[in-house]
PDB file of C-alpha atoms in Angstrom:
ATOM      1  CA  MET A 130     -22.909  52.938  24.214  1.00  0.00           C
ATOM      2  CA  SER A 131     -22.186  52.431  28.408  1.00  0.00           C
ATOM      3  CA  ASN A 132     -23.432  50.279  31.357  1.00  0.00           C
ATOM      4  CA  ASN A 133     -24.065  50.702  34.508  1.00  0.00           C
ATOM      5  CA  SER A 134     -20.731  49.560  36.592  1.00  0.00           C
ATOM      6  CA  LYS A 135     -21.610  47.013  38.893  1.00  0.00           C
ATOM      7  CA  PRO A 136     -19.206  44.283  40.266  1.00  0.00           C
ATOM      8  CA  ASN A 137     -19.283  40.562  39.095  1.00  0.00           C
ATOM      9  CA  THR A 138     -21.215  42.094  36.574  1.00  0.00           C
ATOM     10  CA  PRO A 139     -20.786  42.905  32.292  1.00  0.00           C
ATOM     11  CA  LEU A 140     -19.509  46.045  32.467  1.00  0.00           C
ATOM     12  CA  VAL A 141     -20.274  46.726  28.670  1.00  0.00           C
ATOM     13  CA  THR A 142     -23.299  44.286  26.318  1.00  0.00           C
ATOM     14  CA  HIS A 143     -23.555  46.157  22.928  1.00  0.00           C
ATOM     15  CA  ILE A 144     -20.063  44.170  21.738  1.00  0.00           C
ATOM     16  CA  TYR A 145     -18.637  41.698  23.416  1.00  0.00           C
ATOM     17  CA  THR A 146     -15.182  42.494  25.402  1.00  0.00           C
ATOM     18  CA  ALA A 147     -12.572  39.741  27.272  1.00  0.00           C
ATOM     19  CA  ASP A 148      -8.690  40.257  28.060  1.00  0.00           C
ATOM     20  CA  PRO A 149      -9.175  43.559  29.881  1.00  0.00           C
ATOM     21  CA  SER A 150      -6.390  45.726  30.794  1.00  0.00           C
ATOM     22  CA  ALA A 151      -7.297  48.649  33.394  1.00  0.00           C
ATOM     23  CA  HIS A 152      -5.087  51.542  33.853  1.00  0.00           C
ATOM     24  CA  VAL A 153      -5.615  54.817  36.035  1.00  0.00           C
ATOM     25  CA  PHE A 154      -5.014  57.827  33.670  1.00  0.00           C
ATOM     26  CA  GLU A 155      -5.964  61.634  33.816  1.00  0.00           C
ATOM     27  CA  ASN A 156      -7.850  60.528  37.106  1.00  0.00           C
ATOM     28  CA  LYS A 157     -10.105  57.728  35.571  1.00  0.00           C
ATOM     29  CA  LEU A 158      -9.989  54.490  35.223  1.00  0.00           C
ATOM     30  CA  TYR A 159      -9.232  53.199  31.344  1.00  0.00           C
ATOM     31  CA  ILE A 160      -9.802  49.386  29.993  1.00  0.00           C
ATOM     32  CA  TYR A 161      -8.071  48.483  26.870  1.00  0.00           C
ATOM     33  CA  PRO A 162      -9.733  45.001  26.577  1.00  0.00           C
ATOM     34  CA  SER A 163      -9.535  42.699  23.496  1.00  0.00           C
ATOM     35  CA  HIS A 164     -12.866  42.611  21.124  1.00  0.00           C
ATOM     36  CA  ASP A 165     -14.399  39.268  20.368  1.00  0.00           C
ATOM     37  CA  LEU A 166     -16.121  38.908  17.703  1.00  0.00           C
ATOM     38  CA  ASP A 167     -19.987  37.119  17.009  1.00  0.00           C
ATOM     39  CA  HIS A 168     -19.546  33.942  15.008  1.00  0.00           C
ATOM     40  CA  ASN A 169     -20.408  30.888  15.311  1.00  0.00           C
ATOM     41  CA  GLU A 170     -17.526  28.739  14.261  1.00  0.00           C
ATOM     42  CA  PRO A 171     -15.932  25.634  16.379  1.00  0.00           C
ATOM     43  CA  ASP A 172     -13.469  26.403  19.057  1.00  0.00           C
ATOM     44  CA  ASN A 173      -9.704  24.590  19.504  1.00  0.00           C
ATOM     45  CA  ASP A 174      -7.011  24.401  21.604  1.00  0.00           C
ATOM     46  CA  LEU A 175      -5.148  27.330  19.417  1.00  0.00           C
ATOM     47  CA  GLY A 176      -7.566  29.063  19.738  1.00  0.00           C
ATOM     48  CA  ASP A 177      -8.408  30.015  16.489  1.00  0.00           C
ATOM     49  CA  GLN A 178     -12.005  30.837  17.512  1.00  0.00           C
ATOM     50  CA  TYR A 179     -10.645  34.210  18.841  1.00  0.00           C
ATOM     51  CA  LYS A 180     -10.288  36.440  15.330  1.00  0.00           C
ATOM     52  CA  MET A 181     -10.362  39.928  17.396  1.00  0.00           C
ATOM     53  CA  GLU A 182      -9.602  42.203  13.916  1.00  0.00           C
ATOM     54  CA  ASP A 183     -10.161  45.588  16.435  1.00  0.00           C
ATOM     55  CA  TYR A 184     -10.129  47.422  19.910  1.00  0.00           C
ATOM     56  CA  HIS A 185     -11.837  49.404  21.659  1.00  0.00           C
ATOM     57  CA  VAL A 186     -10.688  51.635  24.835  1.00  0.00           C
ATOM     58  CA  PHE A 187     -13.689  52.742  27.392  1.00  0.00           C
ATOM     59  CA  SER A 188     -13.381  54.978  30.023  1.00  0.00           C
ATOM     60  CA  MET A 189     -14.960  54.618  33.461  1.00  0.00           C
ATOM     61  CA  ASP A 190     -15.050  58.365  35.752  1.00  0.00           C
ATOM     62  CA  ASP A 191     -15.300  55.970  39.217  1.00  0.00           C
ATOM     63  CA  ILE A 192     -15.844  52.232  40.106  1.00  0.00           C
ATOM     64  CA  ASP A 193     -19.329  52.543  39.714  1.00  0.00           C
ATOM     65  CA  ALA A 194     -19.644  54.522  37.263  1.00  0.00           C
ATOM     66  CA  PRO A 195     -20.987  53.866  34.051  1.00  0.00           C
ATOM     67  CA  CYS A 196     -18.728  52.239  31.689  1.00  0.00           C
ATOM     68  CA  VAL A 197     -17.819  53.921  27.546  1.00  0.00           C
ATOM     69  CA  ASP A 198     -16.975  52.632  25.145  1.00  0.00           C
ATOM     70  CA  CYS A 199     -14.800  55.442  23.248  1.00  0.00           C
ATOM     71  CA  GLY A 200     -14.695  53.940  19.977  1.00  0.00           C
ATOM     72  CA  GLU A 201     -12.221  52.379  18.099  1.00  0.00           C
ATOM     73  CA  ALA A 202      -8.098  52.629  18.824  1.00  0.00           C
ATOM     74  CA  LEU A 203      -6.557  50.899  15.770  1.00  0.00           C
ATOM     75  CA  HIS A 204      -8.351  48.201  13.099  1.00  0.00           C
ATOM     76  CA  MET A 205      -5.608  46.192  11.583  1.00  0.00           C
ATOM     77  CA  LYS A 206      -6.330  46.978   8.190  1.00  0.00           C
ATOM     78  CA  ASP A 207      -4.098  50.255   9.279  1.00  0.00           C
ATOM     79  CA  VAL A 208      -1.039  48.196  11.047  1.00  0.00           C
ATOM     80  CA  PRO A 209       0.672  46.656   7.473  1.00  0.00           C
ATOM     81  CA  TRP A 210       2.688  43.962   9.237  1.00  0.00           C
ATOM     82  CA  VAL A 211      -0.439  42.304  10.474  1.00  0.00           C
ATOM     83  CA  SER A 212      -2.579  39.123   9.422  1.00  0.00           C
ATOM     84  CA  LYS A 213      -4.681  38.458  12.357  1.00  0.00           C
ATOM     85  CA  GLN A 214      -5.971  37.839  15.559  1.00  0.00           C
ATOM     86  CA  MET A 215      -5.063  40.826  17.187  1.00  0.00           C
ATOM     87  CA  TRP A 216      -5.686  39.410  20.334  1.00  0.00           C
ATOM     88  CA  ALA A 217      -5.185  40.778  24.441  1.00  0.00           C
ATOM     89  CA  PRO A 218      -3.525  44.587  24.574  1.00  0.00           C
ATOM     90  CA  ASP A 219      -2.283  46.485  27.232  1.00  0.00           C
ATOM     91  CA  ALA A 220      -1.344  49.990  27.452  1.00  0.00           C
ATOM     92  CA  ALA A 221       0.891  52.322  29.546  1.00  0.00           C
ATOM     93  CA  HIS A 222       2.178  56.393  29.456  1.00  0.00           C
ATOM     94  CA  LYS A 223       5.049  58.364  29.521  1.00  0.00           C
ATOM     95  CA  ASN A 224       5.871  61.931  28.973  1.00  0.00           C
ATOM     96  CA  GLY A 225       2.396  62.547  27.590  1.00  0.00           C
ATOM     97  CA  VAL A 226       2.567  59.927  24.700  1.00  0.00           C
ATOM     98  CA  TYR A 227      -0.059  56.449  25.068  1.00  0.00           C
ATOM     99  CA  TYR A 228       1.238  53.704  24.033  1.00  0.00           C
ATOM    100  CA  LEU A 229      -1.124  50.466  23.285  1.00  0.00           C
ATOM    101  CA  TYR A 230       0.515  46.991  22.677  1.00  0.00           C
ATOM    102  CA  PHE A 231      -0.917  44.251  21.412  1.00  0.00           C
ATOM    103  CA  PRO A 232       0.013  41.211  19.872  1.00  0.00           C
ATOM    104  CA  ALA A 233      -1.363  39.832  16.086  1.00  0.00           C
ATOM    105  CA  LYS A 234       0.690  37.446  13.022  1.00  0.00           C
ATOM    106  CA  ASP A 235       2.344  38.581  11.111  1.00  0.00           C
ATOM    107  CA  LYS A 236       2.907  37.592   7.439  1.00  0.00           C
ATOM    108  CA  ASP A 237       4.272  34.192   7.913  1.00  0.00           C
ATOM    109  CA  ASP A 238       1.452  33.246  11.231  1.00  0.00           C
ATOM    110  CA  ILE A 239       3.801  33.447  13.339  1.00  0.00           C
ATOM    111  CA  PHE A 240       2.817  36.057  16.646  1.00  0.00           C
ATOM    112  CA  ARG A 241       5.004  39.052  16.963  1.00  0.00           C
ATOM    113  CA  ILE A 242       3.909  42.109  19.183  1.00  0.00           C
ATOM    114  CA  GLY A 243       3.010  45.730  18.501  1.00  0.00           C
ATOM    115  CA  VAL A 244       3.007  49.023  19.901  1.00  0.00           C
ATOM    116  CA  ALA A 245       0.917  51.769  18.816  1.00  0.00           C
ATOM    117  CA  THR A 246       1.111  55.662  20.447  1.00  0.00           C
ATOM    118  CA  SER A 247      -1.085  58.553  21.023  1.00  0.00           C
ATOM    119  CA  ASP A 248      -2.047  62.042  22.866  1.00  0.00           C
ATOM    120  CA  THR A 249      -5.159  60.642  25.049  1.00  0.00           C
ATOM    121  CA  PRO A 250      -5.692  57.762  26.398  1.00  0.00           C
ATOM    122  CA  ALA A 251      -8.488  57.116  24.395  1.00  0.00           C
ATOM    123  CA  GLY A 252      -7.411  57.483  21.497  1.00  0.00           C
ATOM    124  CA  PRO A 253      -7.298  56.270  17.975  1.00  0.00           C
ATOM    125  CA  PHE A 254      -3.729  55.128  18.020  1.00  0.00           C
ATOM    126  CA  LYS A 255      -1.388  55.606  15.250  1.00  0.00           C
ATOM    127  CA  ALA A 256       0.706  52.146  14.591  1.00  0.00           C
ATOM    128  CA  GLN A 257       5.024  51.736  14.308  1.00  0.00           C
ATOM    129  CA  PRO A 258       5.110  50.289  10.429  1.00  0.00           C
ATOM    130  CA  SER A 259       6.426  46.651  11.944  1.00  0.00           C
ATOM    131  CA  TYR A 260       6.882  44.977  15.530  1.00  0.00           C
ATOM    132  CA  ILE A 261       8.600  45.017  18.033  1.00  0.00           C
ATOM    133  CA  PRO A 262      12.004  43.231  17.043  1.00  0.00           C
ATOM    134  CA  GLY A 263      12.826  40.517  19.709  1.00  0.00           C
ATOM    135  CA  THR A 264       9.246  40.016  20.064  1.00  0.00           C
ATOM    136  CA  TYR A 265       6.957  36.801  20.010  1.00  0.00           C
ATOM    137  CA  SER A 266       4.194  35.229  21.192  1.00  0.00           C
ATOM    138  CA  ILE A 267       1.326  36.495  22.902  1.00  0.00           C
ATOM    139  CA  ASP A 268       0.143  38.363  26.313  1.00  0.00           C
ATOM    140  CA  PRO A 269       1.931  41.964  26.908  1.00  0.00           C
ATOM    141  CA  ALA A 270       1.376  43.287  30.008  1.00  0.00           C
ATOM    142  CA  VAL A 271       4.085  46.502  30.477  1.00  0.00           C
ATOM    143  CA  PHE A 272       5.262  47.374  34.023  1.00  0.00           C
ATOM    144  CA  ILE A 273       6.804  50.944  34.989  1.00  0.00           C
ATOM    145  CA  ASP A 274       8.296  51.172  38.454  1.00  0.00           C
ATOM    146  CA  ASP A 275       8.857  53.722  40.597  1.00  0.00           C
ATOM    147  CA  ASP A 276      12.385  55.106  38.958  1.00  0.00           C
ATOM    148  CA  GLY A 277      10.829  55.157  35.639  1.00  0.00           C
ATOM    149  CA  LYS A 278      12.233  51.456  34.143  1.00  0.00           C
ATOM    150  CA  ALA A 279       9.630  49.828  32.240  1.00  0.00           C
ATOM    151  CA  TYR A 280       9.553  46.150  32.179  1.00  0.00           C
ATOM    152  CA  MET A 281       7.218  44.401  29.325  1.00  0.00           C
ATOM    153  CA  TYR A 282       6.162  41.000  30.319  1.00  0.00           C
ATOM    154  CA  PHE A 283       4.895  38.337  27.560  1.00  0.00           C
ATOM    155  CA  GLY A 284       4.156  34.427  26.335  1.00  0.00           C
ATOM    156  CA  GLY A 285       1.346  32.286  26.332  1.00  0.00           C
ATOM    157  CA  LEU A 286       1.477  28.715  25.109  1.00  0.00           C
ATOM    158  CA  TRP A 287       0.044  26.637  22.906  1.00  0.00           C
ATOM    159  CA  GLY A 288      -1.887  28.685  20.379  1.00  0.00           C
ATOM    160  CA  GLY A 289       0.150  31.380  21.818  1.00  0.00           C
ATOM    161  CA  GLN A 290       3.304  29.720  20.600  1.00  0.00           C
ATOM    162  CA  LEU A 291       5.828  30.206  23.800  1.00  0.00           C
ATOM    163  CA  GLN A 292       6.929  26.781  23.344  1.00  0.00           C
ATOM    164  CA  LYS A 293       8.099  27.367  19.953  1.00  0.00           C
ATOM    165  CA  TRP A 294      10.822  29.654  20.766  1.00  0.00           C
ATOM    166  CA  GLN A 295      12.710  26.994  23.296  1.00  0.00           C
ATOM    167  CA  THR A 296      15.689  27.137  21.464  1.00  0.00           C
ATOM    168  CA  GLY A 297      15.792  31.272  20.750  1.00  0.00           C
ATOM    169  CA  THR A 298      13.929  30.726  16.871  1.00  0.00           C
ATOM    170  CA  PHE A 299      10.966  29.013  15.561  1.00  0.00           C
ATOM    171  CA  ASP A 300      10.299  25.468  15.841  1.00  0.00           C
ATOM    172  CA  PRO A 301       7.552  24.744  14.405  1.00  0.00           C
ATOM    173  CA  ASN A 302       7.426  21.272  15.482  1.00  0.00           C
ATOM    174  CA  ALA A 303       8.458  22.189  19.365  1.00  0.00           C
ATOM    175  CA  VAL A 304       6.485  20.946  22.162  1.00  0.00           C
ATOM    176  CA  GLU A 305       6.195  22.649  25.496  1.00  0.00           C
ATOM    177  CA  PRO A 306       8.014  20.375  28.848  1.00  0.00           C
ATOM    178  CA  SER A 307       6.224  17.663  29.898  1.00  0.00           C
ATOM    179  CA  GLY A 308       6.431  15.844  33.384  1.00  0.00           C
ATOM    180  CA  LYS A 309       9.027  16.931  36.186  1.00  0.00           C
ATOM    181  CA  ASN A 310      10.820  19.531  33.715  1.00  0.00           C
ATOM    182  CA  PRO A 311      10.497  23.110  35.003  1.00  0.00           C
ATOM    183  CA  ALA A 312       7.641  24.544  32.731  1.00  0.00           C
ATOM    184  CA  LEU A 313       7.903  27.484  30.511  1.00  0.00           C
ATOM    185  CA  GLY A 314       8.270  31.070  32.450  1.00  0.00           C
ATOM    186  CA  PRO A 315       7.041  34.172  30.958  1.00  0.00           C
ATOM    187  CA  ILE A 316       9.459  36.671  29.003  1.00  0.00           C
ATOM    188  CA  VAL A 317      10.457  39.937  30.652  1.00  0.00           C
ATOM    189  CA  ALA A 318      13.041  42.115  28.655  1.00  0.00           C
ATOM    190  CA  GLU A 319      13.582  46.331  29.442  1.00  0.00           C
ATOM    191  CA  LEU A 320      12.404  48.902  27.410  1.00  0.00           C
ATOM    192  CA  ASN A 321      14.354  52.373  26.686  1.00  0.00           C
ATOM    193  CA  ASP A 322      12.847  55.062  27.516  1.00  0.00           C
ATOM    194  CA  ASP A 323      10.812  55.933  24.631  1.00  0.00           C
ATOM    195  CA  LEU A 324       8.988  52.456  25.243  1.00  0.00           C
ATOM    196  CA  LEU A 325       9.329  51.316  21.344  1.00  0.00           C
ATOM    197  CA  THR A 326      11.961  49.475  21.707  1.00  0.00           C
ATOM    198  CA  PHE A 327      13.798  46.498  23.912  1.00  0.00           C
ATOM    199  CA  LYS A 328      16.653  48.312  25.865  1.00  0.00           C
ATOM    200  CA  SER A 329      18.190  44.540  27.598  1.00  0.00           C
ATOM    201  CA  GLU A 330      17.770  41.165  25.682  1.00  0.00           C
ATOM    202  CA  THR A 331      14.648  38.989  26.470  1.00  0.00           C
ATOM    203  CA  ARG A 332      14.888  36.719  29.693  1.00  0.00           C
ATOM    204  CA  GLU A 333      12.218  34.051  30.905  1.00  0.00           C
ATOM    205  CA  LEU A 334      11.209  35.007  35.017  1.00  0.00           C
ATOM    206  CA  LYS A 335      11.729  31.794  36.769  1.00  0.00           C
ATOM    207  CA  ILE A 336       8.810  30.747  39.284  1.00  0.00           C
ATOM    208  CA  LEU A 337       9.866  28.783  42.306  1.00  0.00           C
ATOM    209  CA  ASP A 338       7.506  26.936  45.206  1.00  0.00           C
ATOM    210  CA  GLU A 339       7.568  27.080  48.360  1.00  0.00           C
ATOM    211  CA  ASP A 340      11.347  25.120  48.063  1.00  0.00           C
ATOM    212  CA  GLY A 341      12.638  27.199  45.871  1.00  0.00           C
ATOM    213  CA  ASN A 342      12.416  24.575  43.258  1.00  0.00           C
ATOM    214  CA  PRO A 343      11.130  25.983  39.698  1.00  0.00           C
ATOM    215  CA  ILE A 344       7.403  25.073  39.308  1.00  0.00           C
ATOM    216  CA  THR A 345       7.301  22.273  37.257  1.00  0.00           C
ATOM    217  CA  ALA A 346       5.120  21.154  33.680  1.00  0.00           C
ATOM    218  CA  GLU A 347       3.165  18.572  35.449  1.00  0.00           C
ATOM    219  CA  ASP A 348       1.952  21.305  38.138  1.00  0.00           C
ATOM    220  CA  THR A 349      -0.323  22.726  35.751  1.00  0.00           C
ATOM    221  CA  ASP A 350      -2.267  24.324  38.596  1.00  0.00           C
ATOM    222  CA  ARG A 351       0.179  25.885  39.561  1.00  0.00           C
ATOM    223  CA  ARG A 352       2.600  26.436  36.090  1.00  0.00           C
ATOM    224  CA  TYR A 353       2.242  29.190  34.071  1.00  0.00           C
ATOM    225  CA  PHE A 354       0.054  29.576  30.816  1.00  0.00           C
ATOM    226  CA  GLU A 355      -0.110  33.372  29.739  1.00  0.00           C
ATOM    227  CA  GLY A 356      -1.718  35.854  30.873  1.00  0.00           C
ATOM    228  CA  PRO A 357       0.948  37.729  32.907  1.00  0.00           C
ATOM    229  CA  TRP A 358       0.499  41.272  34.615  1.00  0.00           C
ATOM    230  CA  MET A 359       2.797  42.833  37.029  1.00  0.00           C
ATOM    231  CA  HIS A 360       2.182  44.815  40.428  1.00  0.00           C
ATOM    232  CA  LYS A 361       4.009  46.756  42.983  1.00  0.00           C
ATOM    233  CA  TYR A 362       2.146  46.771  46.822  1.00  0.00           C
ATOM    234  CA  ASN A 363       4.312  47.396  49.877  1.00  0.00           C
ATOM    235  CA  GLY A 364       7.534  47.026  47.968  1.00  0.00           C
ATOM    236  CA  ASP A 365       6.863  43.015  46.677  1.00  0.00           C
ATOM    237  CA  TYR A 366       6.282  42.843  42.726  1.00  0.00           C
ATOM    238  CA  TYR A 367       3.519  40.480  42.354  1.00  0.00           C
ATOM    239  CA  LEU A 368       3.143  38.610  39.006  1.00  0.00           C
ATOM    240  CA  SER A 369       0.371  37.182  38.872  1.00  0.00           C
ATOM    241  CA  TYR A 370      -0.755  34.891  35.839  1.00  0.00           C
ATOM    242  CA  SER A 371      -3.136  32.255  34.402  1.00  0.00           C
ATOM    243  CA  THR A 372      -2.732  28.746  34.576  1.00  0.00           C
ATOM    244  CA  GLY A 373      -4.459  27.997  31.388  1.00  0.00           C
ATOM    245  CA  ASP A 374      -6.225  24.075  31.077  1.00  0.00           C
ATOM    246  CA  THR A 375      -6.790  24.623  34.478  1.00  0.00           C
ATOM    247  CA  HIS A 376      -8.687  27.285  34.652  1.00  0.00           C
ATOM    248  CA  TYR A 377      -7.107  29.597  37.893  1.00  0.00           C
ATOM    249  CA  LEU A 378      -5.820  33.075  38.272  1.00  0.00           C
ATOM    250  CA  VAL A 379      -2.749  32.425  40.495  1.00  0.00           C
ATOM    251  CA  TYR A 380       0.407  34.473  42.297  1.00  0.00           C
ATOM    252  CA  ALA A 381       3.574  34.668  42.929  1.00  0.00           C
ATOM    253  CA  VAL A 382       5.577  37.556  44.232  1.00  0.00           C
ATOM    254  CA  GLY A 383       9.240  38.708  44.461  1.00  0.00           C
ATOM    255  CA  LYS A 384      11.295  41.300  45.117  1.00  0.00           C
ATOM    256  CA  THR A 385      12.218  42.497  41.504  1.00  0.00           C
ATOM    257  CA  PRO A 386      10.817  43.446  38.334  1.00  0.00           C
ATOM    258  CA  MET A 387      13.034  40.253  37.036  1.00  0.00           C
ATOM    259  CA  GLY A 388      12.169  38.076  39.606  1.00  0.00           C
ATOM    260  CA  PRO A 389      12.916  35.363  40.953  1.00  0.00           C
ATOM    261  CA  PHE A 390       9.207  35.150  41.903  1.00  0.00           C
ATOM    262  CA  THR A 391       7.434  32.393  44.629  1.00  0.00           C
ATOM    263  CA  TYR A 392       4.105  30.842  44.321  1.00  0.00           C
ATOM    264  CA  LYS A 393       1.316  32.401  46.656  1.00  0.00           C
ATOM    265  CA  GLY A 394      -1.258  31.248  46.119  1.00  0.00           C
ATOM    266  CA  ARG A 395      -4.832  31.653  43.728  1.00  0.00           C
ATOM    267  CA  ILE A 396      -6.582  35.322  43.192  1.00  0.00           C
ATOM    268  CA  LEU A 397      -9.396  33.875  41.194  1.00  0.00           C
ATOM    269  CA  GLU A 398     -10.816  30.576  40.996  1.00  0.00           C
ATOM    270  CA  PRO A 399     -12.175  29.664  37.827  1.00  0.00           C
ATOM    271  CA  VAL A 400     -14.941  31.390  36.069  1.00  0.00           C
ATOM    272  CA  ASN A 401     -17.849  30.715  33.108  1.00  0.00           C
ATOM    273  CA  SER A 402     -15.609  30.173  30.755  1.00  0.00           C
ATOM    274  CA  TRP A 403     -11.636  28.985  29.038  1.00  0.00           C
ATOM    275  CA  THR A 404     -10.072  31.640  29.139  1.00  0.00           C
ATOM    276  CA  THR A 405      -8.786  33.696  32.707  1.00  0.00           C
ATOM    277  CA  HIS A 406      -7.285  36.970  31.635  1.00  0.00           C
ATOM    278  CA  HIS A 407      -6.516  39.888  33.241  1.00  0.00           C
ATOM    279  CA  SER A 408      -5.064  42.978  35.407  1.00  0.00           C
ATOM    280  CA  ILE A 409      -5.050  44.241  38.609  1.00  0.00           C
ATOM    281  CA  VAL A 410      -5.244  48.283  39.733  1.00  0.00           C
ATOM    282  CA  GLU A 411      -5.301  50.370  42.522  1.00  0.00           C
ATOM    283  CA  PHE A 412      -8.060  53.361  41.578  1.00  0.00           C
ATOM    284  CA  ASN A 413      -8.739  55.637  44.275  1.00  0.00           C
ATOM    285  CA  GLY A 414      -7.503  54.067  47.302  1.00  0.00           C
ATOM    286  CA  LYS A 415      -8.958  50.298  46.875  1.00  0.00           C
ATOM    287  CA  TRP A 416      -7.295  47.384  44.653  1.00  0.00           C
ATOM    288  CA  TYR A 417      -9.454  46.114  41.517  1.00  0.00           C
ATOM    289  CA  LEU A 418      -9.380  42.678  40.098  1.00  0.00           C
ATOM    290  CA  PHE A 419     -10.645  43.136  35.932  1.00  0.00           C
ATOM    291  CA  TYR A 420     -11.037  39.560  34.286  1.00  0.00           C
ATOM    292  CA  HIS A 421     -13.406  38.563  32.074  1.00  0.00           C
ATOM    293  CA  ASP A 422     -16.172  35.492  31.840  1.00  0.00           C
ATOM    294  CA  SER A 423     -18.862  33.652  29.461  1.00  0.00           C
ATOM    295  CA  SER A 424     -21.729  34.672  30.823  1.00  0.00           C
ATOM    296  CA  LEU A 425     -23.126  37.239  28.028  1.00  0.00           C
ATOM    297  CA  SER A 426     -22.841  34.889  26.070  1.00  0.00           C
ATOM    298  CA  GLY A 427     -24.315  31.650  27.667  1.00  0.00           C
ATOM    299  CA  GLY A 428     -20.495  29.894  27.546  1.00  0.00           C
ATOM    300  CA  VAL A 429     -19.306  30.557  24.469  1.00  0.00           C
ATOM    301  CA  ASN A 430     -15.800  31.153  25.075  1.00  0.00           C
ATOM    302  CA  HIS A 431     -14.932  32.992  21.730  1.00  0.00           C
ATOM    303  CA  LYS A 432     -17.724  35.636  23.156  1.00  0.00           C
ATOM    304  CA  ARG A 433     -16.428  37.011  26.560  1.00  0.00           C
ATOM    305  CA  CYS A 434     -17.761  40.249  28.838  1.00  0.00           C
ATOM    306  CA  MET A 435     -14.926  41.786  31.148  1.00  0.00           C
ATOM    307  CA  LYS A 436     -16.055  42.350  34.608  1.00  0.00           C
ATOM    308  CA  TYR A 437     -14.282  43.459  37.675  1.00  0.00           C
ATOM    309  CA  THR A 438     -14.176  42.690  41.172  1.00  0.00           C
ATOM    310  CA  GLU A 439     -12.870  44.445  44.859  1.00  0.00           C
ATOM    311  CA  LEU A 440      -9.342  42.422  45.214  1.00  0.00           C
ATOM    312  CA  VAL A 441      -8.416  42.497  49.292  1.00  0.00           C
ATOM    313  CA  TYR A 442      -4.623  41.867  50.810  1.00  0.00           C
ATOM    314  CA  ASN A 443      -4.394  40.637  54.373  1.00  0.00           C
ATOM    315  CA  THR A 444      -2.047  41.780  56.692  1.00  0.00           C
ATOM    316  CA  ASP A 445       0.873  39.942  55.284  1.00  0.00           C
ATOM    317  CA  GLY A 446       0.342  40.520  51.591  1.00  0.00           C
ATOM    318  CA  THR A 447      -1.215  37.670  50.119  1.00  0.00           C
ATOM    319  CA  ILE A 448      -4.403  37.979  48.253  1.00  0.00           C
ATOM    320  CA  LYS A 449      -7.300  36.530  49.127  1.00  0.00           C
ATOM    321  CA  THR A 450      -8.700  34.229  46.179  1.00  0.00           C
ATOM    322  CA  ILE A 451     -12.040  35.413  45.173  1.00  0.00           C
ATOM    323  CA  THR A 452     -14.793  33.336  43.937  1.00  0.00           C
ATOM    324  CA  PRO A 453     -16.919  34.531  41.114  1.00  0.00           C
ATOM    325  CA  PRO A 454     -20.445  34.725  41.719  1.00  0.00           C
TER     326      PRO A 454
END
């Protein structure tokens, strides 16, 4: 199944898709979204309505070419440690191997991050027997720098359980910081050369305001909530993320992949969906933002559709804010 691709319109309509991670592999665009199931159960703040069980990979020969469903790439029944909720994935490529990174709940109802491999970008992918040691929470994003070093960024609040790991171990009763306390940042770790395990200890990224002070928990228009993405532009590192309950997509800029990062502004104003989860990719000399909304389902938050639009930089390196149509 495929749709003709146009900016700010659903890329596919035969299934519900969300959280699109776009990459250029083999001179084509490949998109790795989550797959929303079509059901009518109620939504809640823990995300129980997001019941995803599998992943489909999509390809586009050009930005305006049809978006082709390459079929099911991985199903939770083929991942021994997973109990439910295979949420937003990402992908990477190194030394002829393609990697699919995915969060899911383990048998103890704790989110972990797994990895599966394939010799083609479309899959199917074969999962490692267990999750990556040291991982927790959701929303993995893998960035490979120009020097070949690879980093994984991850973490999401509320149903994503990031707030439950502040002590380094899972505390089911932990709550997120509040007031003028520093907001929680995403987690980062360098990956080993095989991209299957961590080379370094995990650490929290620091996101600062224009005066060099940490973004506070009460600053919900700017604080980190979920959906990290890393890209590089003109030598600077751009950490973009969702603010969650305020529904913005924002970014901060740093000089290294590990930060610190200084908040710069909004990329995308709120869309017709609770969540905003995205990726940013350069393709044939232009930059694109892939995102999702719920327009295909008339606003049902767990029946989403992935879209794209062009991303434009100002001469000073800042990103022009996009207002969805």
